[in-house]
Coordinates of C-alpha atoms in Angstrom, one line a residue:
X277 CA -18.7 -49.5 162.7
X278 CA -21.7 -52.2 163.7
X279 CA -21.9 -55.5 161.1
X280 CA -25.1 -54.0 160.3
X281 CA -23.6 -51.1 158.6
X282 CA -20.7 -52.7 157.6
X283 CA -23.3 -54.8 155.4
X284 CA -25.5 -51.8 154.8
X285 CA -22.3 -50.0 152.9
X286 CA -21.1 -53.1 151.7
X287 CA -24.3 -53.6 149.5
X288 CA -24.7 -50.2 148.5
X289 CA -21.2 -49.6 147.4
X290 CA -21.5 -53.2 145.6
X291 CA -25.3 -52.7 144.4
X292 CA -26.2 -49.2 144.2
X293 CA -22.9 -47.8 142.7
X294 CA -23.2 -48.0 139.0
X295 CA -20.0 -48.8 137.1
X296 CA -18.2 -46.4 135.8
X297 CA -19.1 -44.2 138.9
X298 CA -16.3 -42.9 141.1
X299 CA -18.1 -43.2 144.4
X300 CA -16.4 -44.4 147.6
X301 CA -19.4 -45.4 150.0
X302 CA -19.6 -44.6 153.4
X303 CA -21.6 -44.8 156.8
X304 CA -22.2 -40.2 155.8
X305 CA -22.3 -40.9 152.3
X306 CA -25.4 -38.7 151.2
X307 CA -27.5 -41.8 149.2
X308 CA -30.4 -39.5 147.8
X309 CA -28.2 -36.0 147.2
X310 CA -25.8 -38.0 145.3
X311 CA -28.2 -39.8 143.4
X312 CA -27.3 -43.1 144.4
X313 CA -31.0 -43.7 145.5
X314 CA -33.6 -43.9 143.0
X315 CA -36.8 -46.1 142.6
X316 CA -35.4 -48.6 141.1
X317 CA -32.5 -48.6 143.6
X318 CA -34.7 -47.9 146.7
X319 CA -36.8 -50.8 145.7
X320 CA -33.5 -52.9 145.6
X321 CA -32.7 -51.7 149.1
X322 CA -35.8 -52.7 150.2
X323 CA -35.6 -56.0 149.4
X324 CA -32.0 -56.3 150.9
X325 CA -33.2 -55.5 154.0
X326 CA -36.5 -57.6 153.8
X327 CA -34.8 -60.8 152.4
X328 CA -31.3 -60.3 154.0
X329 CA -31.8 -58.9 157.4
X330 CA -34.8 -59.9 158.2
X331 CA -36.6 -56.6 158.6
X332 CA -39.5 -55.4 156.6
X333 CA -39.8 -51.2 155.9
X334 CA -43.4 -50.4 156.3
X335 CA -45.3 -47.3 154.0
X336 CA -45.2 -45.4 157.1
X337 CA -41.4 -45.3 157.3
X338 CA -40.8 -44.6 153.5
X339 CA -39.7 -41.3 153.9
X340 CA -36.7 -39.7 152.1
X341 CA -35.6 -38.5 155.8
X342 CA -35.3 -42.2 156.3
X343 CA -32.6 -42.9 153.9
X344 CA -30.8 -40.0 153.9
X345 CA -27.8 -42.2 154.3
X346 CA -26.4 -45.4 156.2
X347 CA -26.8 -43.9 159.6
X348 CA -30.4 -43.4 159.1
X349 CA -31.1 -46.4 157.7
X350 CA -29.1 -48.1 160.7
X351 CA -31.4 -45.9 162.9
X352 CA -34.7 -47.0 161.1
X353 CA -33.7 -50.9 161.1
X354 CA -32.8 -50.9 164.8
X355 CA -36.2 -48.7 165.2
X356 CA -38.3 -51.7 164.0
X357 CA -36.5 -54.6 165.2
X358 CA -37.0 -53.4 168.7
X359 CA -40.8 -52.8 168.3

């Protein structure tokens, strides 16, 4: 597994999960079938990757294809950093 998403599940296990839920995050976990991506969520995620790594989601990529999970997102941030 890459640092990036090491971090990626690191912060969504740590952030995302609500207490109380009996969730074990991974790289394959589904984040929007199991309903651990909502607006308010997604919003969070967003700034995680803007403030934390340095990379800013545009409209364009806001698609729920996009964040089907940590691979995805992985695939979207190394998308933009190398444009």
């Amino acid at each position: 597994m890459t640092e990036l998403t090491q971090r990626l599940v690191v912060f969504v296990q740590e952030n995302l999960v609500l207490d109380g839920d009996d969730i074990k995050v991974d790289e394959t976990t589904p984040l929007l079938v199991s309903g651990l991506l909502d607006s308010l969520r997604t919003a969070r995620l967003l700034n995680f990757l803007r403030r934390d790594l340095g990379v800013a989601i545009p409209a364009a990529k806001l698609d729920p294809d996009n964040f089907r999970d940590v691979v995805t997102i992985v695939a979207m941030v190394r998308e933009l950093e190398s444009v």
